Amino acid sequence: MQPSEVIDIVPSAYEKGLASGDLLFFPSSVHHVEENGIKYEIRLCPALQKKPQPKDSSQADSEKKTYDPFSPPYNPNLFIGYLPNQDRGDEAYAILMNKYSVVPNHFLMVTKEYQSQTSPLTPDDLLNSYKLLIAARKARKNVFAFYNCGDLSGASQPHKHLQFIQIEDEHGPPIEKITRGINLETPDRPFTVNRLSYANHVFRFPSTLSSLSENEQEATLAQAFLSLLDLAISTIRHDPNYPAGKPSYNVILTLEHLHVIPRSKEYHSLESNGDQLPVNSLGYAGMLLVKSETELEAVKGEGISKILRSVGLGSVHEQQVMGDTVDVDVPGGIQVGGSRI
């Protein structure tokens, strides 16, 4: 199956899943909050309170060990088809509709053979994801991809999968709007968005990337990801209190940028009532999800920047800049390299 076929089939597959009852859609409302010049979205979805949940963590762990919804045989009402491996040409990825959808046409790219959600993205993961984004753009659909890597990232399943969300805003998710406005002196290097409250690492793709050969696309994507992953791990190593275990981070992929955000916690504890608010890549895309009016007001009261910082890490870009490894977005939207402003 080609990426263009996937994009064409997704709407009918979504309707098929709904009609069968195998895909559950949870209606929601979007609330806009502006902080520090960033227009965030908070999606209120009360119906998620009714989403089936294991009774306790031990039951959840047991179910994860005995049942993998991302391994074949797939539910025929959620399965779209396979994407091939770039080099071997075999069936490497299954495309599935997301069973629990808050946004219509939310789909997944899942490794056919089991791989861990704690493993980094491979060149083939990145290339196939980017090809899906190109196909979506050609179909005049605004889609971006994200990957929750590690136990602290907000990942819901241990089987490796990337997720794809279609949004109405032609400018992309909120994080992309501010990233796009940064002027880069050295566009072939990673940079950080300085006005954000948390450590973030970004790479801007060449404007010609979508028109290059697949080999050139793969090389560019892989190099970008490795450079950002190195910076994320460097950021983690600067934190003496980072939890033991493999590093966790969120990845956001658009046609223009790759974002990698290191994580320190899966949940933010709301000050007003102590409830645990989960945060995944969508939160760092600027699109948080809450389940009640109480949570909505708590998030507004505490501030999204504070919440994202609490589950992320502090920026150490100054040390990284002095090591000549990253460029910096300074106030005024102008990026400079190798110097401290």
mmCIF file of C-alpha atoms in Angstrom:
data_model
loop_
_atom_site.group_PDB
_atom_site.id
_atom_site.type_symbol
_atom_site.label_atom_id
_atom_site.label_comp_id
_atom_site.label_asym_id
_atom_site.label_seq_id
_atom_site.Cartn_x
_atom_site.Cartn_y
_atom_site.Cartn_z
ATOM 1 C CA MET A 1 0.000 0.000 0.000
ATOM 2 C CA GLN A 2 1.178 3.502 -0.835
ATOM 3 C CA PRO A 3 0.966 6.461 1.599
ATOM 4 C CA SER A 4 -1.514 8.199 -0.716
ATOM 5 C CA GLU A 5 -3.812 5.167 -0.503
ATOM 6 C CA VAL A 6 -3.668 5.280 3.286
ATOM 7 C CA ILE A 7 -4.685 8.936 3.354
ATOM 8 C CA ASP A 8 -7.515 8.276 0.889
ATOM 9 C CA ILE A 9 -8.867 5.320 2.877
ATOM 10 C CA VAL A 10 -8.663 6.803 6.388
ATOM 11 C CA PRO A 11 -12.043 8.673 6.292
ATOM 12 C CA SER A 12 -14.012 5.613 5.150
ATOM 13 C CA ALA A 13 -12.092 3.384 7.585
ATOM 14 C CA TYR A 14 -13.018 5.780 10.372
ATOM 15 C CA GLU A 15 -16.698 5.569 9.433
ATOM 16 C CA LYS A 16 -16.481 1.786 9.160
ATOM 17 C CA GLY A 17 -14.967 1.539 12.630
ATOM 18 C CA LEU A 18 -17.664 3.788 14.083
ATOM 19 C CA ALA A 19 -20.470 1.824 12.438
ATOM 20 C CA SER A 20 -19.123 -1.480 13.737
ATOM 21 C CA GLY A 21 -18.715 -0.184 17.291
ATOM 22 C CA ASP A 22 -15.032 -1.140 17.287
ATOM 23 C CA LEU A 23 -13.987 2.520 17.110
ATOM 24 C CA LEU A 24 -15.211 4.809 19.853
ATOM 25 C CA PHE A 25 -15.431 8.554 19.297
ATOM 26 C CA PHE A 26 -15.523 10.903 22.289
ATOM 27 C CA PRO A 27 -16.996 14.361 21.531
ATOM 28 C CA SER A 28 -15.097 17.355 22.873
ATOM 29 C CA SER A 29 -14.896 21.136 22.875
ATOM 30 C CA VAL A 30 -11.772 23.227 22.307
ATOM 31 C CA HIS A 31 -10.835 26.131 24.573
ATOM 32 C CA HIS A 32 -8.075 28.581 23.632
ATOM 33 C CA VAL A 33 -5.640 30.003 26.170
ATOM 34 C CA GLU A 34 -2.823 32.438 25.370
ATOM 35 C CA GLU A 35 0.346 32.498 27.447
ATOM 36 C CA ASN A 36 3.543 34.345 26.600
ATOM 37 C CA GLY A 37 2.347 34.932 23.062
ATOM 38 C CA ILE A 38 1.547 31.259 22.514
ATOM 39 C CA LYS A 39 -2.050 30.279 21.759
ATOM 40 C CA TYR A 40 -2.588 26.877 23.340
ATOM 41 C CA GLU A 41 -5.572 24.596 22.885
ATOM 42 C CA ILE A 42 -7.228 22.739 25.750
ATOM 43 C CA ARG A 43 -9.627 20.051 24.591
ATOM 44 C CA LEU A 44 -12.370 19.241 27.107
ATOM 45 C CA CYS A 45 -13.687 15.702 26.704
ATOM 46 C CA PRO A 46 -15.949 14.649 29.612
ATOM 47 C CA ALA A 47 -16.799 11.355 27.878
ATOM 48 C CA LEU A 48 -13.237 10.123 28.469
ATOM 49 C CA GLN A 49 -14.198 9.609 32.094
ATOM 50 C CA LYS A 50 -16.220 6.643 30.822
ATOM 51 C CA LYS A 51 -13.365 5.170 28.782
ATOM 52 C CA PRO A 52 -12.777 1.543 29.885
ATOM 53 C CA GLN A 53 -9.879 1.318 32.322
ATOM 54 C CA PRO A 54 -8.236 -1.600 34.168
ATOM 55 C CA LYS A 55 -9.191 -1.680 37.838
ATOM 56 C CA ASP A 56 -5.644 -1.224 39.120
ATOM 57 C CA SER A 57 -2.061 -0.953 37.958
ATOM 58 C CA SER A 58 -1.309 -4.642 38.552
ATOM 59 C CA GLN A 59 -4.211 -5.575 36.306
ATOM 60 C CA ALA A 60 -2.980 -3.101 33.700
ATOM 61 C CA ASP A 61 0.519 -4.610 33.788
ATOM 62 C CA SER A 62 -0.942 -8.101 33.500
ATOM 63 C CA GLU A 63 -3.109 -7.166 30.535
ATOM 64 C CA LYS A 64 -0.193 -5.516 28.727
ATOM 65 C CA LYS A 65 1.817 -8.733 29.101
ATOM 66 C CA THR A 66 -0.945 -11.023 27.831
ATOM 67 C CA TYR A 67 -2.606 -8.937 25.120
ATOM 68 C CA ASP A 68 -1.092 -6.742 22.441
ATOM 69 C CA PRO A 69 -3.745 -4.909 20.364
ATOM 70 C CA PHE A 70 -1.022 -3.885 17.915
ATOM 71 C CA SER A 71 -0.038 -7.417 16.902
ATOM 72 C CA PRO A 72 -1.790 -9.452 14.194
ATOM 73 C CA PRO A 73 -4.415 -10.655 13.645
ATOM 74 C CA TYR A 74 -5.829 -7.120 13.508
ATOM 75 C CA ASN A 75 -9.411 -6.107 14.024
ATOM 76 C CA PRO A 76 -10.706 -5.913 10.417
ATOM 77 C CA ASN A 77 -12.814 -2.882 11.307
ATOM 78 C CA LEU A 78 -9.707 -0.945 12.405
ATOM 79 C CA PHE A 79 -7.088 -2.284 9.987
ATOM 80 C CA ILE A 80 -6.276 -0.278 6.832
ATOM 81 C CA GLY A 81 -3.247 -2.013 5.322
ATOM 82 C CA TYR A 82 0.522 -2.336 5.351
ATOM 83 C CA LEU A 83 3.379 0.001 4.467
ATOM 84 C CA PRO A 84 6.650 -1.530 3.241
ATOM 85 C CA ASN A 85 10.179 -1.262 4.526
ATOM 86 C CA GLN A 86 12.219 1.117 2.372
ATOM 87 C CA ASP A 87 15.114 -1.321 1.810
ATOM 88 C CA ARG A 88 13.501 -4.757 1.928
ATOM 89 C CA GLY A 89 10.093 -3.920 0.472
ATOM 90 C CA ASP A 90 8.315 -6.294 2.889
ATOM 91 C CA GLU A 91 5.330 -5.479 5.108
ATOM 92 C CA ALA A 92 6.964 -3.482 7.906
ATOM 93 C CA TYR A 93 4.132 -1.357 9.295
ATOM 94 C CA ALA A 94 0.438 -1.870 9.900
ATOM 95 C CA ILE A 95 -1.857 1.143 9.591
ATOM 96 C CA LEU A 96 -4.661 1.029 12.151
ATOM 97 C CA MET A 97 -7.404 3.407 13.141
ATOM 98 C CA ASN A 98 -7.108 4.600 16.731
ATOM 99 C CA LYS A 99 -9.696 2.701 18.750
ATOM 100 C CA TYR A 100 -10.367 5.597 21.136
ATOM 101 C CA SER A 101 -10.638 8.818 19.142
ATOM 102 C CA VAL A 102 -11.129 12.352 20.385
ATOM 103 C CA VAL A 103 -10.299 13.747 16.945
ATOM 104 C CA PRO A 104 -11.830 12.118 13.824
ATOM 105 C CA ASN A 105 -9.536 10.181 11.460
ATOM 106 C CA HIS A 106 -6.844 9.622 14.101
ATOM 107 C CA PHE A 107 -4.711 6.715 12.857
ATOM 108 C CA LEU A 108 -1.578 4.795 13.856
ATOM 109 C CA MET A 109 1.504 3.411 12.134
ATOM 110 C CA VAL A 110 2.506 0.281 14.063
ATOM 111 C CA THR A 111 5.548 -1.940 13.571
ATOM 112 C CA LYS A 112 4.291 -5.312 12.313
ATOM 113 C CA GLU A 113 6.956 -7.142 14.288
ATOM 114 C CA TYR A 114 7.051 -6.246 17.954
ATOM 115 C CA GLN A 115 9.391 -3.400 18.840
ATOM 116 C CA SER A 116 9.432 -1.567 22.150
ATOM 117 C CA GLN A 117 7.913 1.881 22.593
ATOM 118 C CA THR A 118 11.085 2.729 24.529
ATOM 119 C CA SER A 119 13.221 2.358 21.384
ATOM 120 C CA PRO A 120 14.311 5.327 19.261
ATOM 121 C CA LEU A 121 12.786 6.026 15.879
ATOM 122 C CA THR A 122 14.584 4.358 12.987
ATOM 123 C CA PRO A 123 15.290 5.929 9.590
ATOM 124 C CA ASP A 124 12.486 3.803 8.138
ATOM 125 C CA ASP A 125 10.055 4.944 10.864
ATOM 126 C CA LEU A 126 10.846 8.547 10.023
ATOM 127 C CA LEU A 127 10.714 8.146 6.250
ATOM 128 C CA ASN A 128 7.367 6.338 6.208
ATOM 129 C CA SER A 129 5.904 8.902 8.593
ATOM 130 C CA TYR A 130 7.130 11.784 6.473
ATOM 131 C CA LYS A 131 5.761 10.185 3.304
ATOM 132 C CA LEU A 132 2.350 9.993 4.967
ATOM 133 C CA LEU A 133 2.551 13.704 5.781
ATOM 134 C CA ILE A 134 3.483 14.503 2.179
ATOM 135 C CA ALA A 135 0.551 12.434 0.923
ATOM 136 C CA ALA A 136 -1.781 14.225 3.325
ATOM 137 C CA ARG A 137 -0.632 17.626 2.102
ATOM 138 C CA LYS A 138 -1.215 16.599 -1.508
ATOM 139 C CA ALA A 139 -4.742 15.598 -0.468
ATOM 140 C CA ARG A 140 -5.141 19.047 1.152
ATOM 141 C CA LYS A 141 -5.293 17.638 4.654
ATOM 142 C CA ASN A 142 -3.365 19.068 7.603
ATOM 143 C CA VAL A 143 -1.763 16.134 9.406
ATOM 144 C CA PHE A 144 1.161 15.853 11.812
ATOM 145 C CA ALA A 145 2.741 12.857 13.525
ATOM 146 C CA PHE A 146 3.890 12.236 17.076
ATOM 147 C CA TYR A 147 5.685 9.562 19.061
ATOM 148 C CA ASN A 148 5.608 9.015 22.825
ATOM 149 C CA CYS A 149 8.861 7.260 23.696
ATOM 150 C CA GLY A 150 9.492 5.737 27.106
ATOM 151 C CA ASP A 151 7.669 5.146 30.366
ATOM 152 C CA LEU A 152 7.485 8.841 31.267
ATOM 153 C CA SER A 153 6.299 10.078 27.868
ATOM 154 C CA GLY A 154 2.577 9.379 28.108
ATOM 155 C CA ALA A 155 2.741 6.233 25.962
ATOM 156 C CA SER A 156 -0.368 4.061 26.251
ATOM 157 C CA GLN A 157 0.955 0.820 24.726
ATOM 158 C CA PRO A 158 4.358 -0.926 24.876
ATOM 159 C CA HIS A 159 4.284 -1.897 21.159
ATOM 160 C CA LYS A 160 6.025 0.726 19.009
ATOM 161 C CA HIS A 161 3.598 3.026 17.215
ATOM 162 C CA LEU A 162 3.476 6.528 15.807
ATOM 163 C CA GLN A 163 0.239 8.494 15.752
ATOM 164 C CA PHE A 164 -1.215 10.811 13.126
ATOM 165 C CA ILE A 165 -3.690 13.590 13.816
ATOM 166 C CA GLN A 166 -5.576 15.678 11.296
ATOM 167 C CA ILE A 167 -6.339 19.239 12.396
ATOM 168 C CA GLU A 168 -8.345 22.030 10.823
ATOM 169 C CA ASP A 169 -5.768 24.771 11.272
ATOM 170 C CA GLU A 170 -3.724 25.012 8.074
ATOM 171 C CA HIS A 171 -0.805 26.439 10.061
ATOM 172 C CA GLY A 172 -0.422 23.269 12.092
ATOM 173 C CA PRO A 173 -0.430 22.711 15.865
ATOM 174 C CA PRO A 174 0.293 25.700 18.157
ATOM 175 C CA ILE A 175 3.961 24.799 18.647
ATOM 176 C CA GLU A 176 4.510 24.912 14.897
ATOM 177 C CA LYS A 177 3.181 28.438 14.572
ATOM 178 C CA ILE A 178 5.803 29.936 16.876
ATOM 179 C CA THR A 179 8.582 27.691 15.570
ATOM 180 C CA ARG A 180 7.889 28.721 11.996
ATOM 181 C CA GLY A 181 8.286 32.384 12.935
ATOM 182 C CA ILE A 182 11.911 31.972 14.047
ATOM 183 C CA ASN A 183 14.552 33.265 11.623
ATOM 184 C CA LEU A 184 17.557 30.961 11.472
ATOM 185 C CA GLU A 185 21.050 32.083 10.567
ATOM 186 C CA THR A 186 22.232 28.481 10.275
ATOM 187 C CA PRO A 187 19.172 26.460 9.269
ATOM 188 C CA ASP A 188 21.045 23.161 9.047
ATOM 189 C CA ARG A 189 21.577 23.026 12.819
ATOM 190 C CA PRO A 190 19.309 22.155 15.761
ATOM 191 C CA PHE A 191 17.862 25.061 17.706
ATOM 192 C CA THR A 192 15.731 25.705 20.767
ATOM 193 C CA VAL A 193 12.658 27.918 21.183
ATOM 194 C CA ASN A 194 13.807 30.100 24.044
ATOM 195 C CA ARG A 195 10.430 31.457 25.102
ATOM 196 C CA LEU A 196 9.160 27.992 26.028
ATOM 197 C CA SER A 197 9.355 27.077 29.708
ATOM 198 C CA TYR A 198 10.892 23.646 29.151
ATOM 199 C CA ALA A 199 13.823 22.058 27.348
ATOM 200 C CA ASN A 200 13.037 21.610 23.673
ATOM 201 C CA HIS A 201 15.143 20.701 20.668
ATOM 202 C CA VAL A 202 14.083 21.448 17.099
ATOM 203 C CA PHE A 203 15.385 20.918 13.575
ATOM 204 C CA ARG A 204 14.061 22.746 10.522
ATOM 205 C CA PHE A 205 13.990 20.719 7.334
ATOM 206 C CA PRO A 206 15.172 22.124 4.003
ATOM 207 C CA SER A 207 12.267 23.624 2.077
ATOM 208 C CA THR A 208 13.014 21.162 -0.730
ATOM 209 C CA LEU A 209 12.862 18.034 1.441
ATOM 210 C CA SER A 210 9.500 16.780 0.162
ATOM 211 C CA SER A 211 10.760 16.886 -3.430
ATOM 212 C CA LEU A 212 14.035 15.035 -2.792
ATOM 213 C CA SER A 213 14.586 11.328 -3.442
ATOM 214 C CA GLU A 214 13.530 8.887 -0.735
ATOM 215 C CA ASN A 215 17.172 8.119 0.064
ATOM 216 C CA GLU A 216 17.894 11.811 0.542
ATOM 217 C CA GLN A 217 14.768 12.267 2.637
ATOM 218 C CA GLU A 218 15.692 9.316 4.826
ATOM 219 C CA ALA A 219 19.236 10.600 5.364
ATOM 220 C CA THR A 220 18.029 14.098 6.280
ATOM 221 C CA LEU A 221 15.359 12.821 8.653
ATOM 222 C CA ALA A 222 17.710 10.360 10.351
ATOM 223 C CA GLN A 223 20.457 12.939 10.815
ATOM 224 C CA ALA A 224 17.979 15.440 12.238
ATOM 225 C CA PHE A 225 16.565 12.923 14.708
ATOM 226 C CA LEU A 226 19.969 11.714 15.905
ATOM 227 C CA SER A 227 21.181 15.259 16.485
ATOM 228 C CA LEU A 228 18.060 16.120 18.492
ATOM 229 C CA LEU A 229 18.180 12.855 20.436
ATOM 230 C CA ASP A 230 21.796 13.581 21.396
ATOM 231 C CA LEU A 231 20.729 16.986 22.714
ATOM 232 C CA ALA A 232 17.765 15.510 24.611
ATOM 233 C CA ILE A 233 20.023 12.946 26.284
ATOM 234 C CA SER A 234 22.543 15.686 27.063
ATOM 235 C CA THR A 235 19.737 17.658 28.722
ATOM 236 C CA ILE A 236 18.711 14.619 30.757
ATOM 237 C CA ARG A 237 22.301 14.067 31.924
ATOM 238 C CA HIS A 238 22.380 17.605 33.284
ATOM 239 C CA ASP A 239 19.525 16.717 35.665
ATOM 240 C CA PRO A 240 20.906 14.962 38.773
ATOM 241 C CA ASN A 241 17.411 13.923 39.854
ATOM 242 C CA TYR A 242 16.342 12.269 36.612
ATOM 243 C CA PRO A 243 14.584 8.939 37.271
ATOM 244 C CA ALA A 244 16.518 5.744 36.691
ATOM 245 C CA GLY A 245 15.853 3.793 33.522
ATOM 246 C CA LYS A 246 15.766 4.527 29.817
ATOM 247 C CA PRO A 247 15.289 8.171 28.799
ATOM 248 C CA SER A 248 11.783 9.303 27.896
ATOM 249 C CA TYR A 249 10.903 11.963 25.366
ATOM 250 C CA ASN A 250 8.198 13.176 23.020
ATOM 251 C CA VAL A 251 8.608 13.575 19.269
ATOM 252 C CA ILE A 252 6.523 15.824 17.011
ATOM 253 C CA LEU A 253 6.973 15.576 13.244
ATOM 254 C CA THR A 254 5.600 18.052 10.724
ATOM 255 C CA LEU A 255 6.539 18.742 7.117
ATOM 256 C CA GLU A 256 8.749 21.605 8.271
ATOM 257 C CA HIS A 257 10.169 20.624 11.659
ATOM 258 C CA LEU A 258 11.156 17.809 13.949
ATOM 259 C CA HIS A 259 10.754 18.440 17.698
ATOM 260 C CA VAL A 260 12.204 16.316 20.514
ATOM 261 C CA ILE A 261 11.244 17.141 24.118
ATOM 262 C CA PRO A 262 12.840 15.222 27.016
ATOM 263 C CA ARG A 263 10.458 14.125 29.776
ATOM 264 C CA SER A 264 10.859 13.675 33.521
ATOM 265 C CA LYS A 265 7.333 12.659 34.559
ATOM 266 C CA GLU A 266 4.259 11.152 32.945
ATOM 267 C CA TYR A 267 1.720 13.082 35.035
ATOM 268 C CA HIS A 268 1.360 16.563 36.444
ATOM 269 C CA SER A 269 -0.221 16.720 39.891
ATOM 270 C CA LEU A 270 -2.822 19.496 39.859
ATOM 271 C CA GLU A 271 -2.376 21.837 42.791
ATOM 272 C CA SER A 272 -6.085 22.402 43.336
ATOM 273 C CA ASN A 273 -7.079 18.794 44.017
ATOM 274 C CA GLY A 274 -4.030 16.572 43.532
ATOM 275 C CA ASP A 275 -5.515 14.860 40.462
ATOM 276 C CA GLN A 276 -2.990 13.401 38.040
ATOM 277 C CA LEU A 277 -3.084 15.039 34.616
ATOM 278 C CA PRO A 278 -1.425 12.882 31.917
ATOM 279 C CA VAL A 279 0.652 14.699 29.311
ATOM 280 C CA ASN A 280 1.923 13.208 26.055
ATOM 281 C CA SER A 281 3.294 14.630 22.799
ATOM 282 C CA LEU A 282 0.044 16.425 22.052
ATOM 283 C CA GLY A 283 0.536 18.513 25.178
ATOM 284 C CA TYR A 284 3.885 19.687 23.827
ATOM 285 C CA ALA A 285 2.305 20.325 20.447
ATOM 286 C CA GLY A 286 0.219 22.858 22.391
ATOM 287 C CA MET A 287 -2.908 20.692 22.554
ATOM 288 C CA LEU A 288 -3.730 19.519 26.074
ATOM 289 C CA LEU A 289 -6.567 17.155 26.941
ATOM 290 C CA VAL A 290 -8.732 17.359 30.085
ATOM 291 C CA LYS A 291 -11.674 15.255 31.203
ATOM 292 C CA SER A 292 -13.748 17.686 33.266
ATOM 293 C CA GLU A 293 -14.594 21.330 33.808
ATOM 294 C CA THR A 294 -12.716 21.073 37.115
ATOM 295 C CA GLU A 295 -9.541 19.984 35.318
ATOM 296 C CA LEU A 296 -10.038 22.690 32.710
ATOM 297 C CA GLU A 297 -10.214 25.424 35.321
ATOM 298 C CA ALA A 298 -7.275 23.944 37.222
ATOM 299 C CA VAL A 299 -5.108 23.957 34.086
ATOM 300 C CA LYS A 300 -6.083 27.537 33.287
ATOM 301 C CA GLY A 301 -5.360 28.570 36.873
ATOM 302 C CA GLU A 302 -1.925 26.946 37.107
ATOM 303 C CA GLY A 303 -0.827 27.842 33.601
ATOM 304 C CA ILE A 304 0.062 25.557 30.734
ATOM 305 C CA SER A 305 3.695 26.665 30.697
ATOM 306 C CA LYS A 306 4.083 25.629 34.317
ATOM 307 C CA ILE A 307 2.446 22.257 33.700
ATOM 308 C CA LEU A 308 4.609 21.455 30.689
ATOM 309 C CA ARG A 309 7.731 22.426 32.607
ATOM 310 C CA SER A 310 6.754 20.236 35.556
ATOM 311 C CA VAL A 311 6.697 17.071 33.419
ATOM 312 C CA GLY A 312 9.609 18.146 31.216
ATOM 313 C CA LEU A 313 13.077 19.414 32.086
ATOM 314 C CA GLY A 314 14.733 22.762 32.463
ATOM 315 C CA SER A 315 16.608 24.072 29.450
ATOM 316 C CA VAL A 316 20.397 23.834 29.477
ATOM 317 C CA HIS A 317 20.804 25.357 26.036
ATOM 318 C CA GLU A 318 23.340 27.894 27.306
ATOM 319 C CA GLN A 319 25.753 25.109 28.212
ATOM 320 C CA GLN A 320 25.023 23.381 24.923
ATOM 321 C CA VAL A 321 25.567 26.591 22.986
ATOM 322 C CA MET A 322 28.922 27.129 24.685
ATOM 323 C CA GLY A 323 29.771 23.633 23.495
ATOM 324 C CA ASP A 324 28.789 24.782 19.979
ATOM 325 C CA THR A 325 26.143 22.088 19.611
ATOM 326 C CA VAL A 326 22.919 24.053 19.242
ATOM 327 C CA ASP A 327 21.560 27.389 18.135
ATOM 328 C CA VAL A 328 19.358 29.607 20.250
ATOM 329 C CA ASP A 329 16.135 31.448 19.539
ATOM 330 C CA VAL A 330 16.525 34.720 21.404
ATOM 331 C CA PRO A 331 13.773 37.243 22.157
ATOM 332 C CA GLY A 332 12.646 39.010 19.026
ATOM 333 C CA GLY A 333 12.409 35.838 16.983
ATOM 334 C CA ILE A 334 15.988 35.901 15.684
ATOM 335 C CA GLN A 335 18.175 32.847 16.136
ATOM 336 C CA VAL A 336 21.910 33.103 16.553
ATOM 337 C CA GLY A 337 24.518 30.405 16.848
ATOM 338 C CA GLY A 338 27.422 29.783 19.149
ATOM 339 C CA SER A 339 27.000 32.810 21.360
ATOM 340 C CA ARG A 340 25.230 33.806 24.515
ATOM 341 C CA ILE A 341 22.807 36.726 24.327
#
